[in-house]
Structure formats: structure tokens, C-alpha cells
GROMACS .gro file of N, CA and C in nm:
model
  459
    1MET      N    1   0.999   0.877  -0.028
    1MET     CA    2   0.939   0.853  -0.142
    1MET      C    3   0.980   0.721  -0.204
    2LEU      N    4   0.893   0.653  -0.241
    2LEU     CA    5   0.924   0.523  -0.311
    2LEU      C    6   0.916   0.555  -0.467
    3ARG      N    7   1.041   0.530  -0.516
    3ARG     CA    8   1.056   0.565  -0.663
    3ARG      C    9   1.135   0.455  -0.740
    4LEU      N   10   1.092   0.437  -0.853
    4LEU     CA   11   1.152   0.333  -0.931
    4LEU      C   12   1.267   0.400  -1.016
    5SER      N   13   1.365   0.334  -1.057
    5SER     CA   14   1.473   0.392  -1.124
    5SER      C   15   1.431   0.429  -1.266
    6LYS      N   16   1.509   0.503  -1.339
    6LYS     CA   17   1.473   0.536  -1.486
    6LYS      C   18   1.484   0.417  -1.556
    7LEU      N   19   1.588   0.326  -1.535
    7LEU     CA   20   1.603   0.213  -1.615
    7LEU      C   21   1.483   0.120  -1.603
    8THR      N   22   1.419   0.107  -1.482
    8THR     CA   23   1.306   0.025  -1.472
    8THR      C   24   1.194   0.079  -1.577
    9ASP      N   25   1.167   0.207  -1.570
    9ASP     CA   26   1.076   0.286  -1.650
    9ASP      C   27   1.113   0.256  -1.807
   10TYR      N   28   1.244   0.259  -1.834
   10TYR     CA   29   1.291   0.232  -1.975
   10TYR      C   30   1.269   0.089  -2.001
   11ALA      N   31   1.282   0.002  -1.918
   11ALA     CA   32   1.253  -0.139  -1.940
   11ALA      C   33   1.116  -0.173  -1.972
   12VAL      N   34   1.014  -0.104  -1.904
   12VAL     CA   35   0.883  -0.133  -1.933
   12VAL      C   36   0.845  -0.071  -2.079
   13VAL      N   37   0.899   0.030  -2.101
   13VAL     CA   38   0.894   0.091  -2.244
   13VAL      C   39   0.944  -0.001  -2.342
   14VAL      N   40   1.062  -0.057  -2.334
   14VAL     CA   41   1.129  -0.140  -2.421
   14VAL      C   42   1.044  -0.285  -2.443
   15LEU      N   43   0.999  -0.323  -2.322
   15LEU     CA   44   0.910  -0.455  -2.324
   15LEU      C   45   0.793  -0.427  -2.409
   16THR      N   46   0.729  -0.316  -2.387
   16THR     CA   47   0.601  -0.274  -2.462
   16THR      C   48   0.636  -0.272  -2.603
   17ARG      N   49   0.745  -0.214  -2.650
   17ARG     CA   50   0.781  -0.204  -2.784
   17ARG      C   51   0.813  -0.345  -2.847
   18LEU      N   52   0.868  -0.432  -2.768
   18LEU     CA   53   0.892  -0.575  -2.811
   18LEU      C   54   0.773  -0.657  -2.840
   19ASP      N   55   0.674  -0.608  -2.749
   19ASP     CA   56   0.548  -0.684  -2.769
   19ASP      C   57   0.486  -0.656  -2.904
   20GLU      N   58   0.529  -0.533  -2.968
   20GLU     CA   59   0.458  -0.488  -3.095
   20GLU      C   60   0.525  -0.560  -3.212
   21ALA      N   61   0.634  -0.629  -3.189
   21ALA     CA   62   0.701  -0.712  -3.298
   21ALA      C   63   0.595  -0.821  -3.350
   22GLU      N   64   0.610  -0.857  -3.485
   22GLU     CA   65   0.529  -0.962  -3.532
   22GLU      C   66   0.553  -1.091  -3.454
   23ALA      N   67   0.449  -1.186  -3.447
   23ALA     CA   68   0.467  -1.305  -3.386
   23ALA      C   69   0.592  -1.376  -3.404
   24GLY      N   70   0.678  -1.400  -3.307
   24GLY     CA   71   0.788  -1.473  -3.324
   24GLY      C   72   0.912  -1.394  -3.370
   25GLY      N   73   0.871  -1.261  -3.410
   25GLY     CA   74   0.976  -1.171  -3.466
   25GLY      C   75   1.067  -1.098  -3.370
   26VAL      N   76   1.169  -1.055  -3.405
   26VAL     CA   77   1.265  -0.993  -3.309
   26VAL      C   78   1.282  -0.847  -3.355
   27LEU      N   79   1.330  -0.761  -3.266
   27LEU     CA   80   1.364  -0.630  -3.289
   27LEU      C   81   1.512  -0.613  -3.235
   28THR      N   82   1.584  -0.517  -3.298
   28THR     CA   83   1.719  -0.498  -3.271
   28THR      C   84   1.727  -0.374  -3.170
   29ALA      N   85   1.839  -0.355  -3.094
   29ALA     CA   86   1.855  -0.251  -3.009
   29ALA      C   87   1.853  -0.120  -3.078
   30PRO      N   88   1.911  -0.099  -3.201
   30PRO     CA   89   1.902   0.018  -3.269
   30PRO      C   90   1.765   0.053  -3.309
   31GLY      N   91   1.689  -0.051  -3.349
   31GLY     CA   92   1.556  -0.032  -3.390
   31GLY      C   93   1.470  -0.004  -3.268
   32LEU      N   94   1.476  -0.055  -3.160
   32LEU     CA   95   1.415  -0.024  -3.026
   32LEU      C   96   1.438   0.122  -2.990
   33ALA      N   97   1.569   0.152  -2.998
   33ALA     CA   98   1.613   0.290  -2.970
   33ALA      C   99   1.543   0.386  -3.056
   34ALA      N  100   1.528   0.356  -3.184
   34ALA     CA  101   1.456   0.455  -3.266
   34ALA      C  102   1.306   0.470  -3.246
   35THR      N  103   1.244   0.362  -3.207
   35THR     CA  104   1.105   0.379  -3.177
   35THR      C  105   1.073   0.417  -3.039
   36THR      N  106   1.161   0.404  -2.945
   36THR     CA  107   1.132   0.442  -2.807
   36THR      C  108   1.186   0.592  -2.772
   37GLY      N  109   1.278   0.642  -2.864
   37GLY     CA  110   1.335   0.769  -2.838
   37GLY      C  111   1.442   0.760  -2.729
   38LEU      N  112   1.489   0.638  -2.686
   38LEU     CA  113   1.588   0.623  -2.582
   38LEU      C  114   1.726   0.614  -2.660
   39ALA      N  115   1.828   0.639  -2.585
   39ALA     CA  116   1.967   0.629  -2.661
   39ALA      C  117   2.001   0.482  -2.662
   40GLU      N  118   2.057   0.447  -2.781
   40GLU     CA  119   2.093   0.302  -2.810
   40GLU      C  120   2.181   0.240  -2.692
   41PRO      N  121   2.279   0.304  -2.645
   41PRO     CA  122   2.347   0.237  -2.537
   41PRO      C  123   2.257   0.200  -2.412
   42THR      N  124   2.158   0.295  -2.382
   42THR     CA  125   2.061   0.265  -2.267
   42THR      C  126   1.979   0.147  -2.310
   43VAL      N  127   1.921   0.142  -2.435
   43VAL     CA  128   1.852   0.031  -2.474
   43VAL      C  129   1.925  -0.100  -2.470
   44ALA      N  130   2.046  -0.094  -2.508
   44ALA     CA  131   2.139  -0.220  -2.503
   44ALA      C  132   2.158  -0.259  -2.359
   45LYS      N  133   2.169  -0.170  -2.270
   45LYS     CA  134   2.193  -0.193  -2.134
   45LYS      C  135   2.078  -0.257  -2.079
   46VAL      N  136   1.948  -0.198  -2.097
   46VAL     CA  137   1.840  -0.255  -2.047
   46VAL      C  138   1.799  -0.392  -2.103
   47LEU      N  139   1.832  -0.425  -2.235
   47LEU     CA  140   1.812  -0.548  -2.297
   47LEU      C  141   1.909  -0.654  -2.241
   48LYS      N  142   2.022  -0.626  -2.209
   48LYS     CA  143   2.114  -0.715  -2.142
   48LYS      C  144   2.063  -0.753  -1.998
   49ILE      N  145   2.019  -0.656  -1.924
   49ILE     CA  146   1.972  -0.679  -1.786
   49ILE      C  147   1.831  -0.766  -1.792
   50LEU      N  148   1.744  -0.736  -1.897
   50LEU     CA  149   1.635  -0.805  -1.912
   50LEU      C  150   1.668  -0.955  -1.958
   51SER      N  151   1.746  -0.961  -2.033
   51SER     CA  152   1.803  -1.097  -2.077
   51SER      C  153   1.846  -1.179  -1.971
   52HIS      N  154   1.921  -1.122  -1.887
   52HIS     CA  155   1.980  -1.198  -1.761
   52HIS      C  156   1.861  -1.227  -1.666
   53GLY      N  157   1.763  -1.143  -1.661
   53GLY     CA  158   1.650  -1.173  -1.576
   53GLY      C  159   1.555  -1.262  -1.638
   54GLY      N  160   1.574  -1.312  -1.773
   54GLY     CA  161   1.492  -1.410  -1.833
   54GLY      C  162   1.353  -1.356  -1.888
   55LEU      N  163   1.361  -1.229  -1.903
   55LEU     CA  164   1.242  -1.152  -1.963
   55LEU      C  165   1.246  -1.142  -2.115
   56VAL      N  166   1.358  -1.138  -2.159
   56VAL     CA  167   1.381  -1.142  -2.309
   56VAL      C  168   1.488  -1.226  -2.353
   57GLU      N  169   1.497  -1.282  -2.478
   57GLU     CA  170   1.608  -1.356  -2.529
   57GLU      C  171   1.653  -1.297  -2.658
   58GLY      N  172   1.785  -1.307  -2.672
   58GLY     CA  173   1.849  -1.248  -2.784
   58GLY      C  174   1.892  -1.363  -2.894
   59ARG      N  175   1.873  -1.317  -3.018
   59ARG     CA  176   1.917  -1.417  -3.122
   59ARG      C  177   2.035  -1.347  -3.196
   60ARG      N  178   2.127  -1.431  -3.224
   60ARG     CA  179   2.253  -1.382  -3.295
   60ARG      C  180   2.234  -1.393  -3.441
   61GLY      N  181   2.312  -1.323  -3.503
   61GLY     CA  182   2.322  -1.348  -3.661
   61GLY      C  183   2.246  -1.223  -3.736
   62ALA      N  184   2.261  -1.246  -3.870
   62ALA     CA  185   2.201  -1.136  -3.943
   62ALA      C  186   2.054  -1.099  -3.927
   63ALA      N  187   1.973  -1.201  -3.890
   63ALA     CA  188   1.834  -1.171  -3.865
   63ALA      C  189   1.815  -1.178  -3.709
   64GLY      N  190   1.914  -1.129  -3.634
   64GLY     CA  191   1.900  -1.140  -3.491
   64GLY      C  192   1.844  -1.029  -3.434
   65GLY      N  193   1.817  -1.027  -3.302
   65GLY     CA  194   1.763  -0.919  -3.228
   65GLY      C  195   1.699  -0.973  -3.098
   66TYR      N  196   1.616  -0.917  -3.042
   66TYR     CA  197   1.556  -0.959  -2.909
   66TYR      C  198   1.401  -0.980  -2.922
   67ARG      N  199   1.355  -1.079  -2.844
   67ARG     CA  200   1.208  -1.101  -2.837
   67ARG      C  201   1.173  -1.138  -2.700
   68LEU      N  202   1.042  -1.124  -2.660
   68LEU     CA  203   0.998  -1.154  -2.529
   68LEU      C  204   1.007  -1.303  -2.504
   69THR      N  205   1.028  -1.338  -2.386
   69THR     CA  206   1.019  -1.492  -2.349
   69THR      C  207   0.877  -1.542  -2.323
   70ARG      N  208   0.797  -1.445  -2.298
   70ARG     CA  209   0.648  -1.476  -2.264
   70ARG      C  210   0.570  -1.349  -2.287
   71PRO      N  211   0.434  -1.361  -2.308
   71PRO     CA  212   0.358  -1.256  -2.336
   71PRO      C  213   0.350  -1.154  -2.214
   72LEU      N  214   0.336  -1.037  -2.247
   72LEU     CA  215   0.346  -0.924  -2.138
   72LEU      C  216   0.228  -0.948  -2.026
   73ALA      N  217   0.125  -1.015  -2.062
   73ALA     CA  218   0.011  -1.038  -1.970
   73ALA      C  219   0.060  -1.135  -1.875
   74GLU      N  220   0.172  -1.205  -1.894
   74GLU     CA  221   0.229  -1.299  -1.791
   74GLU      C  222   0.359  -1.263  -1.713
   75VAL      N  223   0.374  -1.111  -1.748
   75VAL     CA  224   0.499  -1.052  -1.691
   75VAL      C  225   0.463  -0.951  -1.580
   76PRO      N  226   0.462  -0.995  -1.450
   76PRO     CA  227   0.428  -0.906  -1.356
   76PRO      C  228   0.526  -0.793  -1.332
   77LEU      N  229   0.493  -0.676  -1.294
   77LEU     CA  230   0.573  -0.558  -1.289
   77LEU      C  231   0.686  -0.602  -1.184
   78THR      N  232   0.660  -0.683  -1.084
   78THR     CA  233   0.770  -0.717  -0.979
   78THR      C  234   0.887  -0.798  -1.058
   79ASP      N  235   0.856  -0.855  -1.160
   79ASP     CA  236   0.978  -0.927  -1.231
   79ASP      C  237   1.062  -0.828  -1.294
   80VAL      N  238   1.008  -0.736  -1.356
   80VAL     CA  239   1.091  -0.624  -1.408
   80VAL      C  240   1.173  -0.541  -1.311
   81ILE      N  241   1.093  -0.495  -1.203
   81ILE     CA  242   1.165  -0.421  -1.091
   81ILE      C  243   1.280  -0.497  -1.040
   82THR      N  244   1.256  -0.627  -1.004
   82THR     CA  245   1.355  -0.712  -0.944
   82THR      C  246   1.471  -0.731  -1.042
   83ALA      N  247   1.455  -0.751  -1.172
   83ALA     CA  248   1.561  -0.776  -1.263
   83ALA      C  249   1.641  -0.634  -1.279
   84ILE      N  250   1.580  -0.526  -1.276
   84ILE     CA  251   1.664  -0.405  -1.288
   84ILE      C  252   1.714  -0.341  -1.168
   85ASP      N  253   1.630  -0.340  -1.061
   85ASP     CA  254   1.663  -0.267  -0.939
   85ASP      C  255   1.700  -0.374  -0.819
   86GLY      N  256   1.681  -0.485  -0.837
   86GLY     CA  257   1.686  -0.581  -0.715
   86GLY      C  258   1.570  -0.590  -0.637
   87PRO      N  259   1.589  -0.653  -0.517
   87PRO     CA  260   1.471  -0.685  -0.437
   87PRO      C  261   1.390  -0.555  -0.401
   88ILE      N  262   1.260  -0.575  -0.393
   88ILE     CA  263   1.164  -0.461  -0.367
   88ILE      C  264   1.153  -0.465  -0.214
   89ALA      N  265   1.194  -0.346  -0.160
   89ALA     CA  266   1.182  -0.320  -0.018
   89ALA      C  267   1.192  -0.167   0.005
   90LEU      N  268   1.129  -0.129   0.116
   90LEU     CA  269   1.134   0.009   0.151
   90LEU      C  270   1.247   0.039   0.246
   91THR      N  271   1.300  -0.054   0.309
   91THR     CA  272   1.416  -0.025   0.397
   91THR      C  273   1.529  -0.123   0.382
   92ALA      N  274   1.645  -0.094   0.433
   92ALA     CA  275   1.748  -0.174   0.416
   92ALA      C  276   1.734  -0.310   0.501
   93CYS      N  277   1.657  -0.313   0.589
   93CYS     CA  278   1.641  -0.451   0.662
   93CYS      C  279   1.538  -0.530   0.604
   94VAL      N  280   1.541  -0.541   0.476
   94VAL     CA  281   1.442  -0.627   0.400
   94VAL      C  282   1.454  -0.766   0.454
   95ASP      N  283   1.338  -0.843   0.472
   95ASP     CA  284   1.341  -0.972   0.505
   95ASP      C  285   1.435  -1.021   0.614
   96ASN      N  286   1.448  -0.941   0.709
   96ASN     CA  287   1.547  -0.971   0.820
   96ASN      C  288   1.689  -0.983   0.775
   97ALA      N  289   1.734  -0.916   0.662
   97ALA     CA  290   1.873  -0.934   0.631
   97ALA      C  291   1.968  -0.867   0.735
   98ALA      N  292   2.075  -0.916   0.745
   98ALA     CA  293   2.159  -0.873   0.847
   98ALA      C  294   2.281  -0.803   0.776
   99GLY      N  295   2.338  -0.693   0.866
   99GLY     CA  296   2.453  -0.636   0.815
   99GLY      C  297   2.436  -0.517   0.721
  100LEU      N  298   2.299  -0.477   0.700
  100LEU     CA  299   2.282  -0.371   0.604
  100LEU      C  300   2.253  -0.232   0.672
  101CYS      N  301   2.244  -0.233   0.796
  101CYS     CA  302   2.207  -0.110   0.855
  101CYS      C  303   2.304  -0.101   0.987
  102ASP      N  304   2.348   0.027   1.010
  102ASP     CA  305   2.434   0.056   1.125
  102ASP      C  306   2.357   0.048   1.264
  103ALA      N  307   2.234   0.058   1.270
  103ALA     CA  308   2.148   0.050   1.379
  103ALA      C  309   2.086  -0.074   1.412
  104GLU      N  310   2.115  -0.179   1.335
  104GLU     CA  311   2.027  -0.298   1.337
  104GLU      C  312   2.026  -0.367   1.483
  105ALA      N  313   2.148  -0.351   1.553
  105ALA     CA  314   2.155  -0.422   1.684
  105ALA      C  315   2.060  -0.357   1.786
  106THR      N  316   2.027  -0.233   1.774
  106THR     CA  317   1.947  -0.153   1.875
  106THR      C  318   1.807  -0.125   1.799
  107CYS      N  319   1.785  -0.151   1.689
  107CYS     CA  320   1.656  -0.109   1.628
  107CYS      C  321   1.529  -0.164   1.695
  108PRO      N  322   1.442  -0.083   1.730
  108PRO     CA  323   1.315  -0.136   1.794
  108PRO      C  324   1.204  -0.186   1.692
  109VAL      N  325   1.238  -0.160   1.556
  109VAL     CA  326   1.142  -0.205   1.459
  109VAL      C  327   1.203  -0.312   1.365
  110ARG      N  328   1.309  -0.353   1.396
  110ARG     CA  329   1.377  -0.450   1.309
  110ARG      C  330   1.286  -0.557   1.287
  111GLY      N  331   1.273  -0.608   1.156
  111GLY     CA  332   1.187  -0.706   1.113
  111GLY      C  333   1.036  -0.674   1.093
  112ARG      N  334   1.004  -0.555   1.140
  112ARG     CA  335   0.862  -0.510   1.135
  112ARG      C  336   0.820  -0.453   1.011
  113TRP      N  337   0.923  -0.434   0.926
  113TRP     CA  338   0.881  -0.381   0.786
  113TRP      C  339   0.847  -0.493   0.695
  114ASP      N  340   0.882  -0.609   0.728
  114ASP     CA  341   0.851  -0.728   0.636
  114ASP      C  342   0.705  -0.729   0.585
  115PRO      N  343   0.598  -0.705   0.669
  115PRO     CA  344   0.462  -0.712   0.624
  115PRO      C  345   0.443  -0.593   0.515
  116VAL      N  346   0.506  -0.488   0.537
  116VAL     CA  347   0.488  -0.369   0.453
  116VAL      C  348   0.549  -0.400   0.323
  117ASN      N  349   0.669  -0.458   0.320
  117ASN     CA  350   0.733  -0.488   0.201
  117ASN      C  351   0.659  -0.600   0.138
  118ASP      N  352   0.601  -0.704   0.193
  118ASP     CA  353   0.520  -0.809   0.142
  118ASP      C  354   0.392  -0.759   0.076
  119ALA      N  355   0.340  -0.649   0.129
  119ALA     CA  356   0.209  -0.591   0.084
  119ALA      C  357   0.239  -0.517  -0.053
  120ILE      N  358   0.356  -0.454  -0.050
  120ILE     CA  359   0.400  -0.381  -0.174
  120ILE      C  360   0.418  -0.478  -0.287
  121ARG      N  361   0.493  -0.581  -0.256
  121ARG     CA  362   0.527  -0.685  -0.344
  121ARG      C  363   0.400  -0.738  -0.405
  122ARG      N  364   0.307  -0.772  -0.315
  122ARG     CA  365   0.174  -0.840  -0.362
  122ARG      C  366   0.102  -0.740  -0.468
  123ALA      N  367   0.095  -0.620  -0.420
  123ALA     CA  368   0.022  -0.521  -0.505
  123ALA      C  369   0.086  -0.511  -0.643
  124LEU      N  370   0.226  -0.500  -0.645
  124LEU     CA  371   0.290  -0.484  -0.770
  124LEU      C  372   0.288  -0.615  -0.854
  125SER      N  373   0.287  -0.726  -0.791
  125SER     CA  374   0.281  -0.840  -0.869
  125SER      C  375   0.142  -0.877  -0.933
  126GLY      N  376   0.040  -0.790  -0.888
  126GLY     CA  377  -0.089  -0.798  -0.947
  126GLY      C  378  -0.101  -0.724  -1.071
  127ILE      N  379   0.001  -0.643  -1.115
  127ILE     CA  380  -0.006  -0.567  -1.228
  127ILE      C  381   0.093  -0.615  -1.333
  128SER      N  382   0.042  -0.649  -1.448
  128SER     CA  383   0.120  -0.700  -1.545
  128SER      C  384   0.170  -0.591  -1.639
  129ILE      N  385   0.280  -0.621  -1.710
  129ILE     CA  386   0.330  -0.512  -1.808
  129ILE      C  387   0.228  -0.492  -1.905
  130ALA      N  388   0.145  -0.572  -1.947
  130ALA     CA  389   0.027  -0.560  -2.039
  130ALA      C  390  -0.059  -0.452  -1.975
  131ASP      N  391  -0.081  -0.469  -1.859
  131ASP     CA  392  -0.181  -0.364  -1.794
  131ASP      C  393  -0.130  -0.223  -1.818
  132LEU      N  394  -0.001  -0.211  -1.809
  132LEU     CA  395   0.059  -0.078  -1.819
  132LEU      C  396   0.064  -0.040  -1.959
  133ALA      N  397   0.092  -0.130  -2.050
  133ALA     CA  398   0.094  -0.100  -2.197
  133ALA      C  399  -0.047  -0.061  -2.252
  134HIS      N  400  -0.137  -0.110  -2.200
  134HIS     CA  401  -0.282  -0.097  -2.258
  134HIS      C  402  -0.368   0.003  -2.177
  135ALA      N  403  -0.310   0.054  -2.072
  135ALA     CA  404  -0.386   0.160  -1.990
  135ALA      C  405  -0.401   0.277  -2.062
  136PRO      N  406  -0.496   0.348  -2.033
  136PRO     CA  407  -0.519   0.483  -2.106
  136PRO      C  408  -0.405   0.573  -2.051
  137ALA      N  409  -0.353   0.658  -2.149
  137ALA     CA  410  -0.256   0.748  -2.118
  137ALA      C  411  -0.287   0.847  -2.000
  138ILE      N  412  -0.402   0.899  -2.003
  138ILE     CA  413  -0.438   0.980  -1.900
  138ILE      C  414  -0.574   0.935  -1.837
  139VAL      N  415  -0.559   0.920  -1.700
  139VAL     CA  416  -0.674   0.867  -1.629
  139VAL      C  417  -0.742   0.981  -1.557
  140PRO      N  418  -0.868   1.005  -1.595
  140PRO     CA  419  -0.931   1.114  -1.535
  140PRO      C  420  -0.972   1.087  -1.385
  141HIS      N  421  -0.969   1.194  -1.317
  141HIS     CA  422  -0.995   1.189  -1.172
  141HIS      C  423  -1.138   1.155  -1.155
  142PRO      N  424  -1.181   1.055  -1.068
  142PRO     CA  425  -1.323   1.008  -1.062
  142PRO      C  426  -1.421   1.117  -1.036
  143GLU      N  427  -1.375   1.222  -0.971
  143GLU     CA  428  -1.477   1.333  -0.933
  143GLU      C  429  -1.482   1.442  -1.041
  144ALA      N  430  -1.396   1.437  -1.133
  144ALA     CA  431  -1.384   1.530  -1.239
  144ALA      C  432  -1.473   1.498  -1.353
  145GLN      N  433  -1.610   1.536  -1.350
  145GLN     CA  434  -1.703   1.507  -1.456
  145GLN      C  435  -1.704   1.629  -1.556
  146PRO      N  436  -1.708   1.602  -1.684
  146PRO     CA  437  -1.719   1.714  -1.781
  146PRO      C  438  -1.843   1.783  -1.747
  147ARG      N  439  -1.853   1.914  -1.752
  147ARG     CA  440  -1.976   1.989  -1.743
  147ARG      C  441  -2.034   2.028  -1.880
  148ALA      N  442  -2.159   2.025  -1.893
  148ALA     CA  443  -2.222   2.064  -2.009
  148ALA      C  444  -2.231   2.205  -1.998
  149PHE      N  445  -2.205   2.297  -2.106
  149PHE     CA  446  -2.231   2.435  -2.097
  149PHE      C  447  -2.342   2.466  -2.192
  150VAL      N  448  -2.425   2.552  -2.142
  150VAL     CA  449  -2.541   2.597  -2.220
  150VAL      C  450  -2.514   2.734  -2.263
  151ALA      N  451  -2.519   2.753  -2.403
  151ALA     CA  452  -2.499   2.886  -2.461
  151ALA      C  453  -2.598   2.973  -2.417
  152ALA      N  454  -2.581   3.097  -2.385
  152ALA     CA  455  -2.672   3.204  -2.345
  152ALA      C  456  -2.753   3.242  -2.466
  153GLU      N  457  -2.884   3.252  -2.452
  153GLU     CA  458  -2.953   3.306  -2.566
  153GLU      C  459  -2.987   3.457  -2.570
   0.00000   0.00000   0.00000
């Protein structure tokens, strides 16, 4: 199963809250923790990683805090995943990397996962954090249409 880490999920939540700050405004880690429901140490950890990834910037001082470095519409999901979890790949032999697998010398599919990894990266890079932030919370199944009920007379 392909699954993102909890920290990546938290990072998307934090970025979404940062987007709600007034133009040019900053939000603090304790403030973000309060509005997201996440523990303050977790928020601080996420902000530190996002800062190293160039997705947020911190300002020091009494009026300090964090802000986005660019609009969420310009932040592809791949940037967040890579900042938090590292390279996006289904297998250890991502992009023909060597030394990550015990069976690489005899593997009949070595290097063959690259097109799959590339397809996943392309798909995820087409989704911005703004897309996630503004998507409906519940997406109805396309075949599930509400039925009209007629009261019996």
C-alpha cells in the first residue's frame, strides 16, 4: 500500500492554515497548534522541515512567526511529500539507485520501476496544496444519486 506519513498529512494541514493568515502576516507555532488541533511540538517539527524545504519562512522577534513562501496554488503536493518524506518512490531501487536492496545484483526488474515512479510523481505534481485545501470535504460517489421519495397518499 502506498501511504504518506502522518507528518506529510500534518504539513498539508499546517500549510492550509498558514494560507488563512492575512496578506503578509505570520502565524506562530502555538497559534497553528491551537487552530489545527495538533500538538505544538509536532507543529514546530513540521514548520522546521517545511522551512528547510523552502515552503515556509520564519521571522524572528516579538511579531515573529511563519508564513508561506509562495501561494498554495503554486505548491505541488510533490514538494511537500519530498520535503517531509524524501524522494517519492514505490521501491528501494528508485531511479536506478545502487546499494539499497540486497537482491539488486540478481533482480530481473531492476530499473523497471522508474516509469511507475515517474507516473506517480507526475500525477502528484499536478495537484496543488490549494486543490486539497479547497476541495469538498466529502466527494460523493458518481453513481450515488439522491433519490426522490414520494410520500404515500
